[in-house]
Short mmCIF file of N, CA, C and O in Angstrom, two decimals:
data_model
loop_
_atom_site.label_atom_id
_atom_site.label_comp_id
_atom_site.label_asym_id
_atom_site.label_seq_id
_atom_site.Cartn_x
_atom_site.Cartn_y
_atom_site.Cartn_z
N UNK A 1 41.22 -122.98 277.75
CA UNK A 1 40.63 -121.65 277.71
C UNK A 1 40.88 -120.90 279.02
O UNK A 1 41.15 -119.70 278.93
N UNK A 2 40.82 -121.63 280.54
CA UNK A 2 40.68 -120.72 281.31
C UNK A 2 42.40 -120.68 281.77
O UNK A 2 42.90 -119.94 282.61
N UNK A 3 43.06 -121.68 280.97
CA UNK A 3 44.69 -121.12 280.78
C UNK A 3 44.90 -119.37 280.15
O UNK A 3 45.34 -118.38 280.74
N UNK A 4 44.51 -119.50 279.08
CA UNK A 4 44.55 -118.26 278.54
C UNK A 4 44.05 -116.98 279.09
O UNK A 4 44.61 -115.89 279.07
N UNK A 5 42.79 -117.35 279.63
CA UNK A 5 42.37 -116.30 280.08
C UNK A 5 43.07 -115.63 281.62
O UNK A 5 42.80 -114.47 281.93
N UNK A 6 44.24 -116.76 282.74
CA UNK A 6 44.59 -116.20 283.82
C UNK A 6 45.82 -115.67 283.00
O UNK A 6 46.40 -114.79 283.63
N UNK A 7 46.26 -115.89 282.05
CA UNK A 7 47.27 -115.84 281.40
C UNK A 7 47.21 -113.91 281.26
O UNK A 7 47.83 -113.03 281.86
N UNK A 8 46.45 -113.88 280.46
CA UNK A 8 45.18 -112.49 280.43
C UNK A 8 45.16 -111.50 281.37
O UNK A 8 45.46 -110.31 281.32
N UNK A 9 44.66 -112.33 282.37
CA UNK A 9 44.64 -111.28 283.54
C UNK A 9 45.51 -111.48 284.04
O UNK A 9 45.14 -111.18 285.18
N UNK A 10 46.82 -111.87 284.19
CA UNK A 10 48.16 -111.66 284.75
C UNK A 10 48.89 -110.90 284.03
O UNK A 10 49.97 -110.57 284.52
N UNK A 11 48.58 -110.46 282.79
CA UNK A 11 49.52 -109.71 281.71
C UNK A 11 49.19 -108.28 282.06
O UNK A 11 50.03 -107.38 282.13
N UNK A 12 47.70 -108.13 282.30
CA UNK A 12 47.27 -106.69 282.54
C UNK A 12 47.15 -106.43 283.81
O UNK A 12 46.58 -105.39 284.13
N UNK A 13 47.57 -107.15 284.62
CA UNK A 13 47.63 -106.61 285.89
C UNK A 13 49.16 -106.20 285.73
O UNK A 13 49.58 -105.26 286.41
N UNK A 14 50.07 -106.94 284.76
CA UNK A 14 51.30 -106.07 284.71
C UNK A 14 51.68 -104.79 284.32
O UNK A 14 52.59 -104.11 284.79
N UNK A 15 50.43 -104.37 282.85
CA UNK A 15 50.21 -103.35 282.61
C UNK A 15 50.16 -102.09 283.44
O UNK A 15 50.68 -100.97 283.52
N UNK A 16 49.03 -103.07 284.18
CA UNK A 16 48.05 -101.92 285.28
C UNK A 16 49.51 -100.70 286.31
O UNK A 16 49.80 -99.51 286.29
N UNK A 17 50.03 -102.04 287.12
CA UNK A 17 51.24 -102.34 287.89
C UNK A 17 52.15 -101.06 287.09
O UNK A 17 52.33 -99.89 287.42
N UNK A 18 52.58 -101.79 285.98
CA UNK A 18 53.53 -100.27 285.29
C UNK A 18 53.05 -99.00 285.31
O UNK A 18 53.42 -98.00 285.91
N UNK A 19 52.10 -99.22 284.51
CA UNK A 19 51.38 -97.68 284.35
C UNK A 19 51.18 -96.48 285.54
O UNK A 19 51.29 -95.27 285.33
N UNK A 20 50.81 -97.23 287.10
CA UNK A 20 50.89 -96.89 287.85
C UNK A 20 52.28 -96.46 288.39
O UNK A 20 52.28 -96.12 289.57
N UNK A 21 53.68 -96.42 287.60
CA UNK A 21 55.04 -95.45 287.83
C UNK A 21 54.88 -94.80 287.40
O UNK A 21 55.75 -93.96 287.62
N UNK A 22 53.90 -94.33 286.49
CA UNK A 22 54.56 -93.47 285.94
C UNK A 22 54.37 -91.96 286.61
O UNK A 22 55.37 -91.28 286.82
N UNK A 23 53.37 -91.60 286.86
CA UNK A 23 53.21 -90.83 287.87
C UNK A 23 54.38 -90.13 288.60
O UNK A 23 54.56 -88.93 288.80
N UNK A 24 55.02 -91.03 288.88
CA UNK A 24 56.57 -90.94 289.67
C UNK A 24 57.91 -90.10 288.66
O UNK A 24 58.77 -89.24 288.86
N UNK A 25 57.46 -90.92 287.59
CA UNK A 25 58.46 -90.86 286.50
C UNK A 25 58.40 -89.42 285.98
O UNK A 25 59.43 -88.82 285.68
N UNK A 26 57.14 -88.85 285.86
CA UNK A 26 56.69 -87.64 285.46
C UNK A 26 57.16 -86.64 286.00
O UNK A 26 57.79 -85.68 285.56
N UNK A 27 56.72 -86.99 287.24
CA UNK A 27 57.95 -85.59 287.93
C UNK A 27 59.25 -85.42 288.32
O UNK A 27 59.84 -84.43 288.75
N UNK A 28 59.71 -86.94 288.03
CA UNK A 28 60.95 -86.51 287.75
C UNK A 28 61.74 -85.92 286.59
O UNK A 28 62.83 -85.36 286.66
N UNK A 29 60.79 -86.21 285.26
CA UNK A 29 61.48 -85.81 284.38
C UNK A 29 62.85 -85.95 283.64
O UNK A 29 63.45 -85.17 282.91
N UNK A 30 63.11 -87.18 284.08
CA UNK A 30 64.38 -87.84 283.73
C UNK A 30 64.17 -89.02 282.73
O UNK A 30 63.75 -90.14 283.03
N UNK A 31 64.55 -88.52 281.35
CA UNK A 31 64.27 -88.73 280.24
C UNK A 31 64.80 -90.23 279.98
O UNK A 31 64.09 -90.93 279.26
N UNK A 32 66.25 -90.93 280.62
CA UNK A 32 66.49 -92.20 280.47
C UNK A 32 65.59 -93.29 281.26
O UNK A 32 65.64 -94.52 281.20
N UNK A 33 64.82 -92.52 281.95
CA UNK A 33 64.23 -93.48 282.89
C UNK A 33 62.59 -93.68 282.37
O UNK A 33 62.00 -94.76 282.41
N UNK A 34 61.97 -92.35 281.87
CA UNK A 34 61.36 -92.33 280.92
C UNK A 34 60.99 -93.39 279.55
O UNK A 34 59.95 -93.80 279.03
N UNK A 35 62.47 -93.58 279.29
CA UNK A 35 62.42 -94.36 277.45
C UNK A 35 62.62 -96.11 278.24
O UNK A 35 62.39 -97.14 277.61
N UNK A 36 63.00 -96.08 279.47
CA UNK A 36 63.16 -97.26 279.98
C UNK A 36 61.47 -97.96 280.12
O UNK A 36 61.22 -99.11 279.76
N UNK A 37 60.12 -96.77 280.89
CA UNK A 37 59.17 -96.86 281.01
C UNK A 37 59.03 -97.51 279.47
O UNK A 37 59.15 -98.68 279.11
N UNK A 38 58.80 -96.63 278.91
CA UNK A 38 58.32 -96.83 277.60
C UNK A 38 58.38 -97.98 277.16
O UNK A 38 57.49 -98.77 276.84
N UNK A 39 59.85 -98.07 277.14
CA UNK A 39 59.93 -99.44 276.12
C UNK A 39 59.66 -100.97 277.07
O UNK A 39 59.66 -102.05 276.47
N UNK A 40 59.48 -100.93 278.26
CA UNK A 40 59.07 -101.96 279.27
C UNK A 40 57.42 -102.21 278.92
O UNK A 40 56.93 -103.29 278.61
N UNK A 41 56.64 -100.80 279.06
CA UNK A 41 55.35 -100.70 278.52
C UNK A 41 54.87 -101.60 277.11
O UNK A 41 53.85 -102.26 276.94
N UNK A 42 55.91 -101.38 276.29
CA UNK A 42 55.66 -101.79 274.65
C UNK A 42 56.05 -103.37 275.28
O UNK A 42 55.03 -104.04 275.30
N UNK A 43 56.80 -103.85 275.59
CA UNK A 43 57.39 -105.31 275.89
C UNK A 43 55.72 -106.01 276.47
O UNK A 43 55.06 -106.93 275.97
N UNK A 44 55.47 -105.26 277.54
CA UNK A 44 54.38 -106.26 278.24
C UNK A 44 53.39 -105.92 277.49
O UNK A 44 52.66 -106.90 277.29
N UNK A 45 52.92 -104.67 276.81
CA UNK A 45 51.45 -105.27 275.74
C UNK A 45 52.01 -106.05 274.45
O UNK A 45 51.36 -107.02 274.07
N UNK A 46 52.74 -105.83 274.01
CA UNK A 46 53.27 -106.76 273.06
C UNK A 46 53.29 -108.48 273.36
O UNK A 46 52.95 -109.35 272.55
N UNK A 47 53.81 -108.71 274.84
CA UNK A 47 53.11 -109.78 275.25
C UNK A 47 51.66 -110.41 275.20
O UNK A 47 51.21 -111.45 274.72
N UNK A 48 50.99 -109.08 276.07
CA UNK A 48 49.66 -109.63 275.62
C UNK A 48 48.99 -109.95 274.79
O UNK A 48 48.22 -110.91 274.75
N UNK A 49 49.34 -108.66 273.55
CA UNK A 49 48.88 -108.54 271.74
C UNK A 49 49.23 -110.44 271.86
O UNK A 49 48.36 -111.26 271.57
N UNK A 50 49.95 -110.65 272.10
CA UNK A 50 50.05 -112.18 271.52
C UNK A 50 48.95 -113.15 272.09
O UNK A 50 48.21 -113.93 271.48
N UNK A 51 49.04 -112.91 273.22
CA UNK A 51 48.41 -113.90 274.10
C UNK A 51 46.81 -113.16 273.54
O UNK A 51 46.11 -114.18 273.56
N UNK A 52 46.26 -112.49 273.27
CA UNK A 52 45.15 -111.77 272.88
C UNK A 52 44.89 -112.95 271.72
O UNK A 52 44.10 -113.89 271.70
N UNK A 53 45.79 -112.53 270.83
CA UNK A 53 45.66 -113.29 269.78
C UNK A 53 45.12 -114.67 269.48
O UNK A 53 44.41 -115.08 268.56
N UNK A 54 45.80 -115.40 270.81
CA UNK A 54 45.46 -116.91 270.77
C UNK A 54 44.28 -116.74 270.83
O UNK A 54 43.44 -116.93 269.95
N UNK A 55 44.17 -116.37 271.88
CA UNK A 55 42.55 -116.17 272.90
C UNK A 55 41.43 -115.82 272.01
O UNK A 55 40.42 -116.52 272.01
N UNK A 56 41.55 -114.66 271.17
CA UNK A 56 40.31 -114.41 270.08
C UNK A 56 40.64 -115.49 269.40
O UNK A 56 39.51 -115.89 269.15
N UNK A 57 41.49 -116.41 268.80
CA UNK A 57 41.07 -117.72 268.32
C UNK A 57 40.65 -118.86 268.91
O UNK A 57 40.31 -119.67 268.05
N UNK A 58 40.54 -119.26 269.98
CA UNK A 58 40.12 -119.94 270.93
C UNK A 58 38.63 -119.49 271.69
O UNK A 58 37.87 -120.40 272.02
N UNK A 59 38.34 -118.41 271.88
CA UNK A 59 37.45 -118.33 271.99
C UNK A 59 36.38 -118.30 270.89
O UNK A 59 36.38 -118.00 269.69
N UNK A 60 35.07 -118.94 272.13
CA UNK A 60 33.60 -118.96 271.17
C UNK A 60 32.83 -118.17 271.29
O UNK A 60 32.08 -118.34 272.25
N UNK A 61 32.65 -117.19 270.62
CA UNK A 61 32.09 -115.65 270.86
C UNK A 61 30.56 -115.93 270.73
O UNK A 61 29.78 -115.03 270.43
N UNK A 62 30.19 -117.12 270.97
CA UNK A 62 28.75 -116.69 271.01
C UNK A 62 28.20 -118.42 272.36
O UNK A 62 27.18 -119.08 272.51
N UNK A 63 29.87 -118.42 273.09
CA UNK A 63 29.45 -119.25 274.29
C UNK A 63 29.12 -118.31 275.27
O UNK A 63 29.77 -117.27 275.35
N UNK A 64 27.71 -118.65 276.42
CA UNK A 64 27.52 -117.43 276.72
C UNK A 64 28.00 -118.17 278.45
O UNK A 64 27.50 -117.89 279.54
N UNK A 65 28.78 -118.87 278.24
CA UNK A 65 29.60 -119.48 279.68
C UNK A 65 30.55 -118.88 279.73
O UNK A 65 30.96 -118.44 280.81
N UNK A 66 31.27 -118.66 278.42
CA UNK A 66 32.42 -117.99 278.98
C UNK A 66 32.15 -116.54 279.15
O UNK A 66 32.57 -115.88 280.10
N UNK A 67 31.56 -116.18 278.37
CA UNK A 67 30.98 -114.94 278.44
C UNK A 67 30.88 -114.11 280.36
O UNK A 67 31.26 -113.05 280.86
N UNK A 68 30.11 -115.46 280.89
CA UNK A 68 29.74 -115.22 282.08
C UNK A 68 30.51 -115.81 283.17
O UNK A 68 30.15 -115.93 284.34
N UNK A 69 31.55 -116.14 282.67
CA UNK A 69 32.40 -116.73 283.32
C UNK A 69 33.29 -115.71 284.42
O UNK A 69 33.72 -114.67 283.92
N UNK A 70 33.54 -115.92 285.65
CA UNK A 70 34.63 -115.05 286.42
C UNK A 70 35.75 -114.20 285.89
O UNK A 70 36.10 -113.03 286.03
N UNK A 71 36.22 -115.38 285.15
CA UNK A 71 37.70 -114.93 284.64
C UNK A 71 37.46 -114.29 283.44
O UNK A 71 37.79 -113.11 283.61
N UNK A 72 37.12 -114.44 282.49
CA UNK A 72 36.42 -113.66 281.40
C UNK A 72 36.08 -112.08 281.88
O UNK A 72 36.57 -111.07 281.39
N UNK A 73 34.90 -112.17 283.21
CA UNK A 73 34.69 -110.63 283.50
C UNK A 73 35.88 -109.73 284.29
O UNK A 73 35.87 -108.52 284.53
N UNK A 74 36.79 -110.64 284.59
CA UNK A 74 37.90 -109.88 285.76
C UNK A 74 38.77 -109.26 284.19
O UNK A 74 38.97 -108.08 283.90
N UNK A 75 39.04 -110.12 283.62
CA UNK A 75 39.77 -109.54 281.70
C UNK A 75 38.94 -108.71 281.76
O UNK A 75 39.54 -107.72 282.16
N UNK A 76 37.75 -108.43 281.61
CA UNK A 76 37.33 -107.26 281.12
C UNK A 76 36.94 -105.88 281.95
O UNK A 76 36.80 -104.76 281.47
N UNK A 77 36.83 -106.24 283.09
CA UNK A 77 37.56 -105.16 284.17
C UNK A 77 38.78 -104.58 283.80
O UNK A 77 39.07 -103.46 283.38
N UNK A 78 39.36 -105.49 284.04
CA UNK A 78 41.13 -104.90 283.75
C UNK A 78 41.24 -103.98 282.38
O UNK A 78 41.80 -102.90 282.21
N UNK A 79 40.41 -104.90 281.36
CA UNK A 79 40.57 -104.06 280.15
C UNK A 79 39.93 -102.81 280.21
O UNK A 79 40.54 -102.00 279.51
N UNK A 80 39.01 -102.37 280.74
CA UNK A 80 38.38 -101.14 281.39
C UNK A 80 39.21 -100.49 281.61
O UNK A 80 39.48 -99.53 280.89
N UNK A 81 40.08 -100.90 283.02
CA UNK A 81 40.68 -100.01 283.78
C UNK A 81 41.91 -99.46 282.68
O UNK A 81 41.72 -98.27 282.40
N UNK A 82 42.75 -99.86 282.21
CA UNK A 82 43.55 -100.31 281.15
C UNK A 82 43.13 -98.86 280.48
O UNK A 82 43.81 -97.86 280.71
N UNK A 83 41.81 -98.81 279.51
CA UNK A 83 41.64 -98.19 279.16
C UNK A 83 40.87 -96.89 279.73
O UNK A 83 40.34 -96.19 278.88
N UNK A 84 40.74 -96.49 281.10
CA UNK A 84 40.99 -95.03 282.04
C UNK A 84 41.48 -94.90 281.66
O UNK A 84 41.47 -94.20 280.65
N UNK A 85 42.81 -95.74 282.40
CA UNK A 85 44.04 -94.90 282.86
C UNK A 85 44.48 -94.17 281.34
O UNK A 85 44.74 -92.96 281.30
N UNK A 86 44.51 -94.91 280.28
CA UNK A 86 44.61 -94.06 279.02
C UNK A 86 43.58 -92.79 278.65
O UNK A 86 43.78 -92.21 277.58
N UNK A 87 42.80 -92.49 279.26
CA UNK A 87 42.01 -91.16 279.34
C UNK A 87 42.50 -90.65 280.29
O UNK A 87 42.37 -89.43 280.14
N UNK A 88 43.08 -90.89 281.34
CA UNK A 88 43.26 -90.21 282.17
C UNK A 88 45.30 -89.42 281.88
O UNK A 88 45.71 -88.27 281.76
N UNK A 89 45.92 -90.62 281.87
CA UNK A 89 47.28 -90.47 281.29
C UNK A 89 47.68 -89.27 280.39
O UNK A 89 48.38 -88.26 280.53
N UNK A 90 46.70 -89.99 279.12
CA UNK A 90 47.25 -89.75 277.66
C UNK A 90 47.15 -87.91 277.76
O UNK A 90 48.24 -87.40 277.48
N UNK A 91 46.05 -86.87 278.09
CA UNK A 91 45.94 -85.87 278.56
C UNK A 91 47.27 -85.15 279.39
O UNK A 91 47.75 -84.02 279.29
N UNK A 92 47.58 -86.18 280.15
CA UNK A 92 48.84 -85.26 281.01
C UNK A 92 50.08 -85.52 280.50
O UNK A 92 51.02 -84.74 280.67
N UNK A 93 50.19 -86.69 279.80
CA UNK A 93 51.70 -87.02 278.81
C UNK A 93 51.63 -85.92 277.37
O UNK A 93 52.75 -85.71 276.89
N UNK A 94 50.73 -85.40 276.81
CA UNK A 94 50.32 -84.81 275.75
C UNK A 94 50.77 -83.34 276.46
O UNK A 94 51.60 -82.70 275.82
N UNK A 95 50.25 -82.71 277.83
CA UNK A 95 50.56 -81.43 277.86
C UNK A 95 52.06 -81.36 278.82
O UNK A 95 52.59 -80.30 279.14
N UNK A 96 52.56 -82.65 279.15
CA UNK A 96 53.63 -81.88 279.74
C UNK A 96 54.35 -81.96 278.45
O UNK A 96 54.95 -80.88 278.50
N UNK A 97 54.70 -82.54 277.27
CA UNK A 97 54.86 -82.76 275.82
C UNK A 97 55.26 -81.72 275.54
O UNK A 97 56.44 -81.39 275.41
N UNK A 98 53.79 -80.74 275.35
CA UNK A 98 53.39 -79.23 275.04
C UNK A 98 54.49 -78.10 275.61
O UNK A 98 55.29 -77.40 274.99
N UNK A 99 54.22 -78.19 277.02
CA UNK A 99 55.36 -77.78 277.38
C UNK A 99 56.88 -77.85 277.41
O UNK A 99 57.72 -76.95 277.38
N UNK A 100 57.02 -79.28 277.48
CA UNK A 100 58.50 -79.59 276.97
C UNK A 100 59.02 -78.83 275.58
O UNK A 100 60.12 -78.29 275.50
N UNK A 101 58.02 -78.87 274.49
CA UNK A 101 58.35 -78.47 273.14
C UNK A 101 58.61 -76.84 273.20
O UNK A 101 59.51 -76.27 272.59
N UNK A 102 57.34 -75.99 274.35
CA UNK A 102 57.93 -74.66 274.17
C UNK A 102 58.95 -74.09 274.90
O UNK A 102 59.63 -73.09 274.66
N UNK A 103 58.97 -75.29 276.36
CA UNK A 103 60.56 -74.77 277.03
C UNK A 103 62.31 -74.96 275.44
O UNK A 103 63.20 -74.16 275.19
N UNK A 104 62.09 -75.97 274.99
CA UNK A 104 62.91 -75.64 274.13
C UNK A 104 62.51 -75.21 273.35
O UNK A 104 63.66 -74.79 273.32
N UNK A 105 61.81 -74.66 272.26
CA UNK A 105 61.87 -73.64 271.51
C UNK A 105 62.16 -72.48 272.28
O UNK A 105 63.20 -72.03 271.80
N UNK A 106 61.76 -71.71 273.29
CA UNK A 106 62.33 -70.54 273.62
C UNK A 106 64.28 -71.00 273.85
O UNK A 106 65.25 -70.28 273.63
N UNK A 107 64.22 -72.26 274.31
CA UNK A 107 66.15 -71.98 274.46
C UNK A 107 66.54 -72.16 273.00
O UNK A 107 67.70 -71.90 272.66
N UNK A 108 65.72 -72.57 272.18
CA UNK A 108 66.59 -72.36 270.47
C UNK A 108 66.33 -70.91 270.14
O UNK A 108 67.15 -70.47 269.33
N UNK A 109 65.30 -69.95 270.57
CA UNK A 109 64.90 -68.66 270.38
C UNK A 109 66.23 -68.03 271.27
O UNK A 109 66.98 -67.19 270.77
N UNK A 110 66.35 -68.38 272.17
CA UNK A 110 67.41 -67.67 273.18
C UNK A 110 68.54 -67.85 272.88
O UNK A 110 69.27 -67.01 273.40
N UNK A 111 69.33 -68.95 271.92
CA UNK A 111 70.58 -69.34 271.60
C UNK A 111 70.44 -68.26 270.11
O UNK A 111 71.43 -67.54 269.96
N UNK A 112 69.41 -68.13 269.13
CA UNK A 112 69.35 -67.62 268.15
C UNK A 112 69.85 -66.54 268.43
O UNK A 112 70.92 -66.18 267.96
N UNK A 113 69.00 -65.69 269.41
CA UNK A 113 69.61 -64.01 270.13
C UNK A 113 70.79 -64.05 270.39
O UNK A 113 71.61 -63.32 269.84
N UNK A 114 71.10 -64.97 271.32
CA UNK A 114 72.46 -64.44 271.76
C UNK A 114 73.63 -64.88 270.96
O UNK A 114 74.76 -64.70 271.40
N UNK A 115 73.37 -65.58 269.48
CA UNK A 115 74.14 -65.65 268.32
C UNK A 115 74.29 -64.53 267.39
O UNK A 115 75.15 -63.89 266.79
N UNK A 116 73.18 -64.59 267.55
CA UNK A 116 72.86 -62.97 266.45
C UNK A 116 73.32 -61.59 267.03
O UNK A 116 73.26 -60.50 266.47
N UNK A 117 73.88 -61.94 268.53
CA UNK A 117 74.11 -60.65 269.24
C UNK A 117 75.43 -60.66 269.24
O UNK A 117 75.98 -61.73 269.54
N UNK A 118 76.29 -59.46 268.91
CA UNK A 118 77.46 -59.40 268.98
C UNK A 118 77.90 -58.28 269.29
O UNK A 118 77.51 -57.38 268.55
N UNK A 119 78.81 -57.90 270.39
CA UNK A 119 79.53 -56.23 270.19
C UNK A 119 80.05 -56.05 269.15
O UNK A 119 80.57 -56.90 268.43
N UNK A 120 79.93 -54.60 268.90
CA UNK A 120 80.42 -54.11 267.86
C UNK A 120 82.39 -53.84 268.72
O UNK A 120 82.56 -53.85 269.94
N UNK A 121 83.16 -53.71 268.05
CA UNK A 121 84.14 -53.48 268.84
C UNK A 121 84.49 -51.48 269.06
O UNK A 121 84.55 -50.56 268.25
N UNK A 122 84.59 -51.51 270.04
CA UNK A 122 84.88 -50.00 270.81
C UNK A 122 86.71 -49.36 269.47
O UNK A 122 87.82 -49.83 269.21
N UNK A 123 85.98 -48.27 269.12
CA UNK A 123 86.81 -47.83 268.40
C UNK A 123 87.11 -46.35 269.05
O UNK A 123 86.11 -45.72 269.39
N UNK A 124 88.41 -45.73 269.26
CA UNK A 124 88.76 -44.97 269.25
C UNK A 124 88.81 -43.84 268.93
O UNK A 124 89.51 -43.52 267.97
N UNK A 125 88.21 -43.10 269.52
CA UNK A 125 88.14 -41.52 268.63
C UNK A 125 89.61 -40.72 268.71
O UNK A 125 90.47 -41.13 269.48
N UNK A 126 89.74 -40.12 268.28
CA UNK A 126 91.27 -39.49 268.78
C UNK A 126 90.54 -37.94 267.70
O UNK A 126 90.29 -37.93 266.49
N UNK A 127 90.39 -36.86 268.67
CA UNK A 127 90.36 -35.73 268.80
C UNK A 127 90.81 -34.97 268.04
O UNK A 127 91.59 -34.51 268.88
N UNK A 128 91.07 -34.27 266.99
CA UNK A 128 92.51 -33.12 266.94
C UNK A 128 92.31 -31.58 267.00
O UNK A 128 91.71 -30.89 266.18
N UNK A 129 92.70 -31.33 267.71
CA UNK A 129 92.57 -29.80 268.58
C UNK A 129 93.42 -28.77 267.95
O UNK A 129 94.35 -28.39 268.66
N UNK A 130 93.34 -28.39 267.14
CA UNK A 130 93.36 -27.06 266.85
C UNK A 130 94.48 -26.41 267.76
O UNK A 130 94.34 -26.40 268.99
N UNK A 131 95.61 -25.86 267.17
CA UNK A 131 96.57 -24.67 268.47
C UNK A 131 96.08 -23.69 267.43
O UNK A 131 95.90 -23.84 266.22
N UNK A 132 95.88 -22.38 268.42
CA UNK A 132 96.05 -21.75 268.37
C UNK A 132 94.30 -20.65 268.04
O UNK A 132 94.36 -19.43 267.93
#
């Protein structure tokens, strides 16, 4: 059990650890480095989802040792924090989003115009004057 559980809190301190680039990542705005975040993010909870898994089968939800146990409460710290930073995050990934979506719609609005815009071509008048 208390395998699983440092197991636990070494997975989400990796979490923690990532989550804390991103910050970085944000203002740069560099979209390959971005999907790199991402999919590193999905890898290490996907780890945990597993290791979670054991653990709610292994654990005795009504031992009140483990309950009160160190390592048990440091997991659930982490899982706390874990879940801030997702109140805190999810808000600023959602509106720079927002914005991303209307900076391009105005350049598909702006490519539309200047498709739809065309000179007409300059035609020639030619005069005829009258003698006399």
């Amino acid at each position: 059990m208390e395998t699983c559980l440092k197991k636990s809190i070494e997975q989400y301190r990796k979490i923690i650890a990532h989550a804390g680039q991103l910050d970085g990542l944000l203002l740069k705005s560099d979209p390959d480095e971005l999907q790199n975040y991402t999919a590193r993010l999905q890898e290490l909870q996907d780890e945990a989802g597993l290791n979670d898994r054991v653990f709610l089968e292994v654990f005795p939800r009504n031992s009140t040792y483990w309950q009160d146990h160190p390592l048990f409460l440091e997991r659930s710290h982490l899982l706390e924090k874990i879940v801030e930073l997702n109140h805190l995050l999810l808000p600023r990934i959602r509106g720079m989003m927002a914005v991303t979506a209307d900076e391009l719609s105005q350049i598909r609005g702006g490519r539309v115009a200047v498709a739809g815009y065309h000179q007409a071509p300059v035609q020639r008048r030619q005069f005829v004057r009258g003698v006399g």
